[in-house]
mmCIF file of C-alpha atoms and ligand atoms in Angstrom:
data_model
loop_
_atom_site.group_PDB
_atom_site.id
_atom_site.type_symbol
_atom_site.label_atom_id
_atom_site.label_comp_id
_atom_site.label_asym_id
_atom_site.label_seq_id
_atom_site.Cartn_x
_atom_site.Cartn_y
_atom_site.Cartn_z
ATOM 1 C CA UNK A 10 -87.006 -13.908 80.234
ATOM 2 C CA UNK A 11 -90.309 -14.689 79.988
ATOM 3 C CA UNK A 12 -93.018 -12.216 79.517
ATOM 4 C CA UNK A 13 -95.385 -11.428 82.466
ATOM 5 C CA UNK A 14 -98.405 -12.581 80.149
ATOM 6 C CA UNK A 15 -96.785 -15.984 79.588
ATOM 7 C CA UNK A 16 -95.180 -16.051 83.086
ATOM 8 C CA UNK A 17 -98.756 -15.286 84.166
ATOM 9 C CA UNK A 18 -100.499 -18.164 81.966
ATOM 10 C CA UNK A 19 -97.664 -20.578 83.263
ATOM 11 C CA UNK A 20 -97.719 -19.457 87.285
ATOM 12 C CA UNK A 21 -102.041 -19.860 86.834
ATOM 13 C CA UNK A 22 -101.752 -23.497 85.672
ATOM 14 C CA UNK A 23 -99.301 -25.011 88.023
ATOM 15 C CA UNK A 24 -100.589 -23.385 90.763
ATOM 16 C CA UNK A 25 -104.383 -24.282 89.937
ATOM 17 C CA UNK A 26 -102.856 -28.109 89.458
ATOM 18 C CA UNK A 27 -100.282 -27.797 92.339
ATOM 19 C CA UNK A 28 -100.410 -30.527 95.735
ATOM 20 C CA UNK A 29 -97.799 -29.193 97.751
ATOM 21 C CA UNK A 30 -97.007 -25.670 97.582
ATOM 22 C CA UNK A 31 -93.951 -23.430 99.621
ATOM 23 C CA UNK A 32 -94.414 -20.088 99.861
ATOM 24 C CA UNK A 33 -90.901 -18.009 100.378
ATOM 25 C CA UNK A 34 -91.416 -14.933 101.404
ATOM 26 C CA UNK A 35 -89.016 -11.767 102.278
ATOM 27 C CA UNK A 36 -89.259 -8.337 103.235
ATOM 28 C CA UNK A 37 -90.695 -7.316 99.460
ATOM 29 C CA UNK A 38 -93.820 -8.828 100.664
ATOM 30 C CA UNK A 39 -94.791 -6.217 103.981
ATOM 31 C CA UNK A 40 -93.253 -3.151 102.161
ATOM 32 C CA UNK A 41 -97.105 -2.243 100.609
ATOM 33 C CA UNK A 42 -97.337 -2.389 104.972
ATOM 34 C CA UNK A 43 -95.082 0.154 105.063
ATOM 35 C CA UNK A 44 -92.367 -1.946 106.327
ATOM 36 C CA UNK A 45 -88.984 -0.935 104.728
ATOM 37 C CA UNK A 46 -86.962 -3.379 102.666
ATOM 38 C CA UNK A 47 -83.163 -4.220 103.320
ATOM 39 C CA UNK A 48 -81.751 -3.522 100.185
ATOM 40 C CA UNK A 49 -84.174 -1.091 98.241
ATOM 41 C CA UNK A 50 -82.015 1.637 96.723
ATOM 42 C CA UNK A 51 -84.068 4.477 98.083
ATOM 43 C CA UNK A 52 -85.987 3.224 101.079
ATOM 44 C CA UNK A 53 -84.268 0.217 102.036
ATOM 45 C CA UNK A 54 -83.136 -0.095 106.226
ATOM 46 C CA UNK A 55 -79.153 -0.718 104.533
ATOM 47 C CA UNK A 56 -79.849 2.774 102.520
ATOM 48 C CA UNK A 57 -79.841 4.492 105.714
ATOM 49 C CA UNK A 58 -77.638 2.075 107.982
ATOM 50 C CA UNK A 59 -74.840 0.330 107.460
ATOM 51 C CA UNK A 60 -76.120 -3.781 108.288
ATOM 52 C CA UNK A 61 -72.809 -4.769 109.299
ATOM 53 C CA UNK A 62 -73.079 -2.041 112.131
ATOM 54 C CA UNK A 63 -76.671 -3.359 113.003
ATOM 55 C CA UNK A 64 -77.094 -6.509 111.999
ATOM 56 C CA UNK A 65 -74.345 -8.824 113.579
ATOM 57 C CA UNK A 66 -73.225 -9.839 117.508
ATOM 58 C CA UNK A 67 -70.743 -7.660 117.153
ATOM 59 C CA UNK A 68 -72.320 -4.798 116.650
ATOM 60 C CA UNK A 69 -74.436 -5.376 119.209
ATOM 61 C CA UNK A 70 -71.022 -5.657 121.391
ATOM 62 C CA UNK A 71 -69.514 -2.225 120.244
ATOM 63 C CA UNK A 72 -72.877 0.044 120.725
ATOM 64 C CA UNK A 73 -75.675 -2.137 121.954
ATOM 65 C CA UNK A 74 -77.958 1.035 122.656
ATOM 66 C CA UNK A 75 -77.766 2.092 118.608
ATOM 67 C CA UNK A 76 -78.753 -1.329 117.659
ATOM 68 C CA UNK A 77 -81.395 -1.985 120.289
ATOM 69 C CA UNK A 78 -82.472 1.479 119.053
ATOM 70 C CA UNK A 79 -82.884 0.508 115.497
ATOM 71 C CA UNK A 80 -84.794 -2.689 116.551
ATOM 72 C CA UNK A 81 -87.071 -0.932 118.544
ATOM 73 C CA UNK A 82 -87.824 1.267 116.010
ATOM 74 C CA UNK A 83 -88.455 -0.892 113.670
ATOM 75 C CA UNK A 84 -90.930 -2.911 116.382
ATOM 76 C CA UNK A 85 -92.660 0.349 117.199
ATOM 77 C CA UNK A 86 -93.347 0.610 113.338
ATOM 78 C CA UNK A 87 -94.485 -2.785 112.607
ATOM 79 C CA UNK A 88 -97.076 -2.430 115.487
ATOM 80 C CA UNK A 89 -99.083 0.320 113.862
ATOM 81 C CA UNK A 90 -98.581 -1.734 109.951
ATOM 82 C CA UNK A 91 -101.710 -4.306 108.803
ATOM 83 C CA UNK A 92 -100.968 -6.769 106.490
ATOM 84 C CA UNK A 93 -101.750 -5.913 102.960
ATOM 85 C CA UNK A 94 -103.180 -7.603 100.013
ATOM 86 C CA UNK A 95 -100.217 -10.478 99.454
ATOM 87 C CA UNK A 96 -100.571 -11.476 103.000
ATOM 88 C CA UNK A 97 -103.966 -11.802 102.710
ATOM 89 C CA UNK A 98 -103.698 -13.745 99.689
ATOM 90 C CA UNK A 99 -101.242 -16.057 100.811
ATOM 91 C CA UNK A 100 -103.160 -16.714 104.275
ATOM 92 C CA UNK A 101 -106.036 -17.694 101.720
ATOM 93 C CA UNK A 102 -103.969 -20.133 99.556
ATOM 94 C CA UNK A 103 -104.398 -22.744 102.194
ATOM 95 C CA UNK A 104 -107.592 -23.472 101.583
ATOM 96 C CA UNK A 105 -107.113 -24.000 98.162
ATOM 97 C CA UNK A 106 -103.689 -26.682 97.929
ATOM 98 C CA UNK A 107 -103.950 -29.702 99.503
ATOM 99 C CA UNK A 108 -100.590 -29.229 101.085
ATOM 100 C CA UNK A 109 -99.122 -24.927 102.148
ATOM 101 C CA UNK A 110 -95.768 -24.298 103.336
ATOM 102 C CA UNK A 111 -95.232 -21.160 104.518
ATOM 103 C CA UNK A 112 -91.520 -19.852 105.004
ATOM 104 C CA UNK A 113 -90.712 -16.586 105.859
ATOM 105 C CA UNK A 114 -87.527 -14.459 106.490
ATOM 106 C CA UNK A 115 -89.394 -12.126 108.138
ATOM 107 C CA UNK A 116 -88.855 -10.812 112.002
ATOM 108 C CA UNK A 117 -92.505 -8.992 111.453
ATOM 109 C CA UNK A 118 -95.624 -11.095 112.243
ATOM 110 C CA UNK A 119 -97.997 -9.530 109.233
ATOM 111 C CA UNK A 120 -98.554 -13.226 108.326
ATOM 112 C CA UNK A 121 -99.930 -14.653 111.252
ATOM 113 C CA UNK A 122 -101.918 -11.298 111.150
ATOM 114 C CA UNK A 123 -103.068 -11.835 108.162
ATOM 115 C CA UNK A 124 -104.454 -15.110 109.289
ATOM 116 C CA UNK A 125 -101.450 -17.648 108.268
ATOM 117 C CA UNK A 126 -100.736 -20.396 110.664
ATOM 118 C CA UNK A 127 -97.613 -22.552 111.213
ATOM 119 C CA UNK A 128 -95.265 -19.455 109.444
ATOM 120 C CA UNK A 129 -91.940 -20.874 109.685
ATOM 121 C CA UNK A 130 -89.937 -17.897 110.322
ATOM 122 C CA UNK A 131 -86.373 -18.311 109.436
ATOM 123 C CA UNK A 132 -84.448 -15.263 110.663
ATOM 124 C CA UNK A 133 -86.598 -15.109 114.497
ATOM 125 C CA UNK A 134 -89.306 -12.500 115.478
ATOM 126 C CA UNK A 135 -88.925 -8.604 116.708
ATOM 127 C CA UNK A 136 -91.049 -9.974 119.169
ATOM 128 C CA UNK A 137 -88.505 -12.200 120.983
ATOM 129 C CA UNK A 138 -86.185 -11.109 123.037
ATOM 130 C CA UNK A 139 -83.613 -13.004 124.710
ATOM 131 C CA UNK A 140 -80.548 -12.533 126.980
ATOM 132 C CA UNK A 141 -77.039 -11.970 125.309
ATOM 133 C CA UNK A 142 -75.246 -13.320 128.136
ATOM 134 C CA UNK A 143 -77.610 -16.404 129.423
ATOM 135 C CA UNK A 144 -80.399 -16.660 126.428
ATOM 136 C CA UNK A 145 -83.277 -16.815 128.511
ATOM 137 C CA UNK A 146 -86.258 -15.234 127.016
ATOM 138 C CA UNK A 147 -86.992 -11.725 128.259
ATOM 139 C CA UNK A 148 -90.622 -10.494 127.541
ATOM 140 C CA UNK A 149 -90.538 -7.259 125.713
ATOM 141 C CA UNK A 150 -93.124 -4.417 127.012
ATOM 142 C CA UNK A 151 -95.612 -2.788 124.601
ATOM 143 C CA UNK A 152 -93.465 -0.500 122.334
ATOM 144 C CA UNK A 153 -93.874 3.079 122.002
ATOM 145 C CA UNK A 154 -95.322 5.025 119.084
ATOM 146 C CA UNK A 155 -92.219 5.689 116.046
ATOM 147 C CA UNK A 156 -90.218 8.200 116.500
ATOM 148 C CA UNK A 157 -89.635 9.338 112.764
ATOM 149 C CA UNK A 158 -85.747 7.435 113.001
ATOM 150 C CA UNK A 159 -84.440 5.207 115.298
ATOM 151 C CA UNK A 160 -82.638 6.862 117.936
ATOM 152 C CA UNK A 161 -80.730 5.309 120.482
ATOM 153 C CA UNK A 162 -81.611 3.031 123.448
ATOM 154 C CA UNK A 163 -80.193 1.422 126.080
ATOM 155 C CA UNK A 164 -81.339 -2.526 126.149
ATOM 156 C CA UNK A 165 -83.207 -3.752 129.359
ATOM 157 C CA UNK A 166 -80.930 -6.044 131.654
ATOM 158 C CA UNK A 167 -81.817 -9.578 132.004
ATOM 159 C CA UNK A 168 -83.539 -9.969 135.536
ATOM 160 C CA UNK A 169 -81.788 -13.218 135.868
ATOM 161 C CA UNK A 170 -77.599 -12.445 135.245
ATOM 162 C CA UNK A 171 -78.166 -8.665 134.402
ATOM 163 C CA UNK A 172 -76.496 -9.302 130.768
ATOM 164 C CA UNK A 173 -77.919 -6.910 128.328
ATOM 165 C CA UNK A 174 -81.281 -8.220 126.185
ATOM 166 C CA UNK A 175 -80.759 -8.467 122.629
ATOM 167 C CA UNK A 176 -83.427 -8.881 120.055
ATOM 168 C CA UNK A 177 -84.768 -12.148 118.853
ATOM 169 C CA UNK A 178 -83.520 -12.582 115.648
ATOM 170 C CA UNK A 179 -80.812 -14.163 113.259
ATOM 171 C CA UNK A 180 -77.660 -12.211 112.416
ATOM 172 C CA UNK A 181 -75.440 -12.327 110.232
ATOM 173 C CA UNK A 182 -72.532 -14.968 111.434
ATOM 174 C CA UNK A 183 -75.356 -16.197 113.731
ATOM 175 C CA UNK A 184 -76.996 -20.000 112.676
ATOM 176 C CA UNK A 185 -80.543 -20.374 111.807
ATOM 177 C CA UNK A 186 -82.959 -22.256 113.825
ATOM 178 C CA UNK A 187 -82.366 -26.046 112.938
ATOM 179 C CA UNK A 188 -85.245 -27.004 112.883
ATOM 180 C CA UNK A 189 -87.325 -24.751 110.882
ATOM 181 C CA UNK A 190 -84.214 -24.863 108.677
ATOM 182 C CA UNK A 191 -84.615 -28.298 108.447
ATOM 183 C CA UNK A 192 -88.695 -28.000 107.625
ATOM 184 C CA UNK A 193 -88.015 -25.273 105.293
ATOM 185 C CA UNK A 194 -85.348 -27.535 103.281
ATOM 186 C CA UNK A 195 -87.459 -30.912 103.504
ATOM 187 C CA UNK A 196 -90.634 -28.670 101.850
ATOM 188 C CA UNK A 197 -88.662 -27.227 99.320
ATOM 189 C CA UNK A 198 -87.257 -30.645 97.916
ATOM 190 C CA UNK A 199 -91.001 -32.092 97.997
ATOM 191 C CA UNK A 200 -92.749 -28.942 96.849
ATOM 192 C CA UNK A 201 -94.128 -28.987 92.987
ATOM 193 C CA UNK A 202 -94.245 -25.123 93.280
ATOM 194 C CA UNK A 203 -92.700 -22.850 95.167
ATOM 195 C CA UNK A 204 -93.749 -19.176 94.764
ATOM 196 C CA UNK A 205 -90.450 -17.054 95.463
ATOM 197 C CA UNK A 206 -92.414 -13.513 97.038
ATOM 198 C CA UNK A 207 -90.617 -10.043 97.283
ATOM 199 C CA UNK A 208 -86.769 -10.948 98.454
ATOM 200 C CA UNK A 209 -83.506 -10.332 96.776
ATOM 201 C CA UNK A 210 -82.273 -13.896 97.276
ATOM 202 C CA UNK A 211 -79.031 -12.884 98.494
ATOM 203 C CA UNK A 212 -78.679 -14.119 102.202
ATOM 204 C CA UNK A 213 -77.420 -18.034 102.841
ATOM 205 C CA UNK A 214 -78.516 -20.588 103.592
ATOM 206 C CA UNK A 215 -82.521 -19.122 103.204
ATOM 207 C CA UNK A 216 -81.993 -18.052 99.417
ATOM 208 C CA UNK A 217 -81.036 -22.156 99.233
ATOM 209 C CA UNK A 218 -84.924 -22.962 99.811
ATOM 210 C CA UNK A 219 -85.796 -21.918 95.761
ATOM 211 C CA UNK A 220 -82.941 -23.137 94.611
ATOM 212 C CA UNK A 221 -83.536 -26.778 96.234
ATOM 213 C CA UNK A 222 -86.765 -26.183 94.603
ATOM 214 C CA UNK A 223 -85.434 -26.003 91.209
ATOM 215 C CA UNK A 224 -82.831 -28.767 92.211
ATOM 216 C CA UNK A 225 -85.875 -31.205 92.648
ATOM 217 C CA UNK A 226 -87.980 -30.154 89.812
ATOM 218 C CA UNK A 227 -90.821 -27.852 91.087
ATOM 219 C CA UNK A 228 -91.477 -24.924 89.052
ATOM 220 C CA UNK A 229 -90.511 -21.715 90.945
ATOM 221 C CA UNK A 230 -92.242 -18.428 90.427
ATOM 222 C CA UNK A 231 -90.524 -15.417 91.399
ATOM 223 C CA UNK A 232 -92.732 -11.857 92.624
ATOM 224 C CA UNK A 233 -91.297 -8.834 92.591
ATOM 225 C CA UNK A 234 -90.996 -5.687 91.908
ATOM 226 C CA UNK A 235 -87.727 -5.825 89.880
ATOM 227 C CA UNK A 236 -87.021 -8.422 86.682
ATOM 228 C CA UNK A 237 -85.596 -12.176 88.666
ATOM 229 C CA UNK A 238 -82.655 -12.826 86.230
ATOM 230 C CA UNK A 239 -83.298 -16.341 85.466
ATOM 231 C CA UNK A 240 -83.418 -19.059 82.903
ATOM 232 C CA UNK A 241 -84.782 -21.709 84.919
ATOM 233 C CA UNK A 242 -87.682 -19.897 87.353
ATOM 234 C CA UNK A 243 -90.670 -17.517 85.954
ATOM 235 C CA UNK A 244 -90.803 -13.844 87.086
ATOM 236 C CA UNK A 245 -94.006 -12.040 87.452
ATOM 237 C CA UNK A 246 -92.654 -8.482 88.117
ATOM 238 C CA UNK A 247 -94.655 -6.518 89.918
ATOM 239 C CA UNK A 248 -96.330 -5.805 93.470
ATOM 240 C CA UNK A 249 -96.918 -8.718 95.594
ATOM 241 C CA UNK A 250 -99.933 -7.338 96.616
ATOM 242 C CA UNK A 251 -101.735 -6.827 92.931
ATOM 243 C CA UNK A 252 -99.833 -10.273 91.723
ATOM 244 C CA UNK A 253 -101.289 -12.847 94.350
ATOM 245 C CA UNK A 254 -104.545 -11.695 94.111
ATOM 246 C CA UNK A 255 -104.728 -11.861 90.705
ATOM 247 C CA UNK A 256 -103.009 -14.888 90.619
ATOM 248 C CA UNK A 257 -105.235 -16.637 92.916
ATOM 249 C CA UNK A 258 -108.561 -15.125 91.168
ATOM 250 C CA UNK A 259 -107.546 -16.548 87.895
ATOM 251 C CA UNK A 260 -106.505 -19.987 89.626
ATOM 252 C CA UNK A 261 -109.616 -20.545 91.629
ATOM 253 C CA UNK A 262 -112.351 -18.083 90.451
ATOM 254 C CA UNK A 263 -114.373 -16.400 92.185
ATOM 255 C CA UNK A 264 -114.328 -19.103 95.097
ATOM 256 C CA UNK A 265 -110.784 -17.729 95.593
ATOM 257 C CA UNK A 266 -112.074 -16.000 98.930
ATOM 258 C CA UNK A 267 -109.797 -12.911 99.392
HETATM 259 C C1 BJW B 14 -91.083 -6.266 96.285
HETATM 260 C C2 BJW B 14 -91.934 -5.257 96.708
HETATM 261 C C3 BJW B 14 -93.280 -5.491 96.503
HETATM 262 C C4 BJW B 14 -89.992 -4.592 97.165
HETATM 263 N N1 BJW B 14 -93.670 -6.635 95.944
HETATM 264 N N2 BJW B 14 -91.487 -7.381 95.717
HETATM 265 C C5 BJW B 14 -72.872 -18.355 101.042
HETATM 266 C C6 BJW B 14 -72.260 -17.430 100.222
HETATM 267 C C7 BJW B 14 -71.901 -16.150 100.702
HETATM 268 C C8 BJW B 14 -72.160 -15.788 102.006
HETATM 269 C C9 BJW B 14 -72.772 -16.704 102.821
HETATM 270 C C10 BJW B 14 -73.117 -17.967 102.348
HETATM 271 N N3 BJW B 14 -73.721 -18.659 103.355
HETATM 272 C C11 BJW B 14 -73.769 -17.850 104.441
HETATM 273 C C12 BJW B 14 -73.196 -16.656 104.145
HETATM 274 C C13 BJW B 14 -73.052 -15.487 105.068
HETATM 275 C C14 BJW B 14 -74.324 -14.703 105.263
HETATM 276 C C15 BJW B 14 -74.828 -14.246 103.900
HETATM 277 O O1 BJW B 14 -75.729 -14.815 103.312
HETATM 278 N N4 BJW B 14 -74.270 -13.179 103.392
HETATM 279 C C16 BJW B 14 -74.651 -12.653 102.074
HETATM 280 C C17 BJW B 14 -75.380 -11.307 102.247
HETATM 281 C C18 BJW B 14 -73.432 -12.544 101.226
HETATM 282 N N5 BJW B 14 -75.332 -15.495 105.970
HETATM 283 C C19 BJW B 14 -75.341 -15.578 107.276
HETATM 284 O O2 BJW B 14 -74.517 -15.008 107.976
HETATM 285 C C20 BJW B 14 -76.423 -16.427 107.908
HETATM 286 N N6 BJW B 14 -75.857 -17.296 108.861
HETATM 287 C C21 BJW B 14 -75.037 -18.305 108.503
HETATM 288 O O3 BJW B 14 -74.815 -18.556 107.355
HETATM 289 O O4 BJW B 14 -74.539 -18.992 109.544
HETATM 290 C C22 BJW B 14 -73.577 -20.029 109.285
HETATM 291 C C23 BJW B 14 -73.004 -20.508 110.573
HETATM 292 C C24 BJW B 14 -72.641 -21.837 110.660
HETATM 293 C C25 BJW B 14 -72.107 -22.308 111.843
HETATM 294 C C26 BJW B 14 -71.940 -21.464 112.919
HETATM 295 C C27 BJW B 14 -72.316 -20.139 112.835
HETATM 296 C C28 BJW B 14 -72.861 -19.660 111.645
HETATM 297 C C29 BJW B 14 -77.399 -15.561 108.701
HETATM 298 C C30 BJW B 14 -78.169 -14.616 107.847
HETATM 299 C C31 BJW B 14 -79.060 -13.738 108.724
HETATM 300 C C32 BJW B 14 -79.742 -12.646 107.931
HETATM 301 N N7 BJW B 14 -80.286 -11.700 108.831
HETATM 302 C C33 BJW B 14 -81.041 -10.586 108.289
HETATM 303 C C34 BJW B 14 -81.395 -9.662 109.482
HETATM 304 C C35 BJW B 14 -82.462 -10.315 110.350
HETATM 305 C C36 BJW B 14 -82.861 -9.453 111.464
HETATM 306 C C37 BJW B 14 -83.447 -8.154 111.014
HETATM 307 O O5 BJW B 14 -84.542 -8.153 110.399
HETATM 308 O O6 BJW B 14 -82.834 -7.131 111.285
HETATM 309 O O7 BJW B 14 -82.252 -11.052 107.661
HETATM 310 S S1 BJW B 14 -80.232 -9.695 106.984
HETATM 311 C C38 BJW B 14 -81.693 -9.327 106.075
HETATM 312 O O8 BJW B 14 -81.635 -9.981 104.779
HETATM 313 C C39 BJW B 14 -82.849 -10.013 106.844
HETATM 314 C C40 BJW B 14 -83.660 -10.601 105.721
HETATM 315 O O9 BJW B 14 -84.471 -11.639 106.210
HETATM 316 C C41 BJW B 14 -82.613 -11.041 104.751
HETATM 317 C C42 BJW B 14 -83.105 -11.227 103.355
HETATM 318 O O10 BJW B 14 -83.522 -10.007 102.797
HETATM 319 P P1 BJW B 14 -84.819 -9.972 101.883
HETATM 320 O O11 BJW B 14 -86.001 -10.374 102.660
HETATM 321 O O12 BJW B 14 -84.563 -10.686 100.637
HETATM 322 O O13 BJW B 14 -84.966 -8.380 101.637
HETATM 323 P P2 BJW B 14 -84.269 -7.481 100.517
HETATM 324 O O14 BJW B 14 -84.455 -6.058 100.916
HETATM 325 O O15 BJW B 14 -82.914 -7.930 100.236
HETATM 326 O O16 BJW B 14 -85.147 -7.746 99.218
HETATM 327 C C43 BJW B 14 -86.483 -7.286 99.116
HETATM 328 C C44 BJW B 14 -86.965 -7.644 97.716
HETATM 329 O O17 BJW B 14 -88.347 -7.303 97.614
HETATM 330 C C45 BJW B 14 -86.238 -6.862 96.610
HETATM 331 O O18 BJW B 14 -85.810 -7.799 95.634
HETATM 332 C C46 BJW B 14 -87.297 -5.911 96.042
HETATM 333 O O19 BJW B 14 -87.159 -5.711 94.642
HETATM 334 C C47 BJW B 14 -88.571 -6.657 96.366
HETATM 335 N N8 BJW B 14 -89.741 -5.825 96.591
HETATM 336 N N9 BJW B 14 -91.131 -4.225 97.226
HETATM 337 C C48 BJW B 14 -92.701 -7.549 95.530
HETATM 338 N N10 BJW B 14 -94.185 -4.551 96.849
HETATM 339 ZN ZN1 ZN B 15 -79.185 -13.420 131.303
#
């Protein structure tokens, strides 16, 4: 693997020379929010839950009020998080590449917070709700402060079958939208560098969007806070949040306008 210095040098270049950029983010990027990760040994959501109990339709089926629960917890805490230094730098980049892609496998909205536009969110939104009997959309009502853990809840009834509400977003067994799959896949085989931002690259098909990268010959640059194991992609290892800065400060000077 590549040093960070040389990783660094490499990641400034392309990106200062880049036309059409993806950024692929994951849940590495909002933890300087305060958002947990999935998969962090000590603070990761699956070091305290089980994600086959929580995340999946059956789940909800067997004890809908424990997962509902857990979501709403998790909403409750993403309304009182601000998005942090990498979302701000990222909501920047725009201005600064003729062409941004933004893709996301994020349910938070710390993004479009952050001032990002046109985030194409591959796993849903916390902020969706829908029935789990009809799928109509059910607006959710402002959330309560955090408890400090999710407890459980019972899930509001749909006002049109009375099915029980579910939350917005993708589990696993479930399909990904179609078409920001789609969007997501198209930009990845155009892109001429995609910068790979605080996720484990584990979950299908969304880990397929660097990879396609790769396939199609744009250098990929991997941030995070633990070494990428790669030969073919660049690492920067590190916090998204001091990494993007710096990354677009070296790229575009002081005209990088964080
Ligand atoms: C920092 C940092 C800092 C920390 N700075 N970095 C191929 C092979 C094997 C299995 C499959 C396959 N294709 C599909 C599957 C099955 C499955 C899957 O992928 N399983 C694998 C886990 C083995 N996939 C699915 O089921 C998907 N659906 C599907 O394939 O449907 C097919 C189908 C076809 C036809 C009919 C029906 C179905 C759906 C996947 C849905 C994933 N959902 C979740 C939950 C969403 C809702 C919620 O939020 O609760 O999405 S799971 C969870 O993982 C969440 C995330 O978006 C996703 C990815 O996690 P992410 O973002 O990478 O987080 P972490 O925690 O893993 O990583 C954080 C990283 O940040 C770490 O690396 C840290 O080091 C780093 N970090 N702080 C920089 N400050
Ligand atoms: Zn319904």
């Amino acid at each position: 693997m590549k040093t960070n210095e040389t990783a660094f040098a490499n990641a400034v270049e392309w990106l200062a020379n880049a036309r059409r950029v993806v950024v692929f983010t994951g849940a590495g990027v909002s933890a300087e929010s305060g958002i947990p990760t999935f998969r962090d040994q000590l603070s990761g959501f699956w070091a305290q839950f089980d994600p086959a109990q929580l995340a999946t339709p059956t789940a909800f089926r067997n004890d809908p009020a424990l997962v509902w629960g857990w979501y709403e917890w998790r909403r409750a805490l993403l309304a009182q998080a601000h998005p942090n230094a990498a979302h701000v730098a990222i909501a920047a980049l725009v201005r600064h590449v003729p062409e941004l892609v933004l893709v996301t496998q994020n349910v938070d909205d710390l993004h479009e917070r952050a001032g990002s536009k046109e985030v194409i969110h591959l796993h849903g939104s916390l902020h969706m709700a829908r029935c789990f009997a009809c799928a109509r959309p059910h607006a959710l009502p402002k959330c309560p402060s955090p408890e400090t853990s999710a407890s459980r809840l019972e899930p509001p009834r749909c006002c049109h079958c009375n099915g029980r509400v579910r939350p917005g977003v993708v589990w696993f067994g479930e399909e990904l939208p179609e078409a920001e799959l789609r969007s997501a896949f198209k930009a990845a085989r155009n892109a001429d560098l995609l910068l790979s931002i605080g996720t484990s690259g584990v979950v299908y098909p969304a880990a397929r969007i660097p990879e396609i990268a790769c396939e199609h010959g744009a250098h990929v640059v991997h941030v995070n806070t633990e070494p990428v194991d790669t030969a073919v992609a660049t690492s920067l290892t590190g916090r998204a949040g001091e990494w993007l800065p710096r990354l677009l400060r070296a790229a575009f000077g002081a005209s990088a306008d964080l």
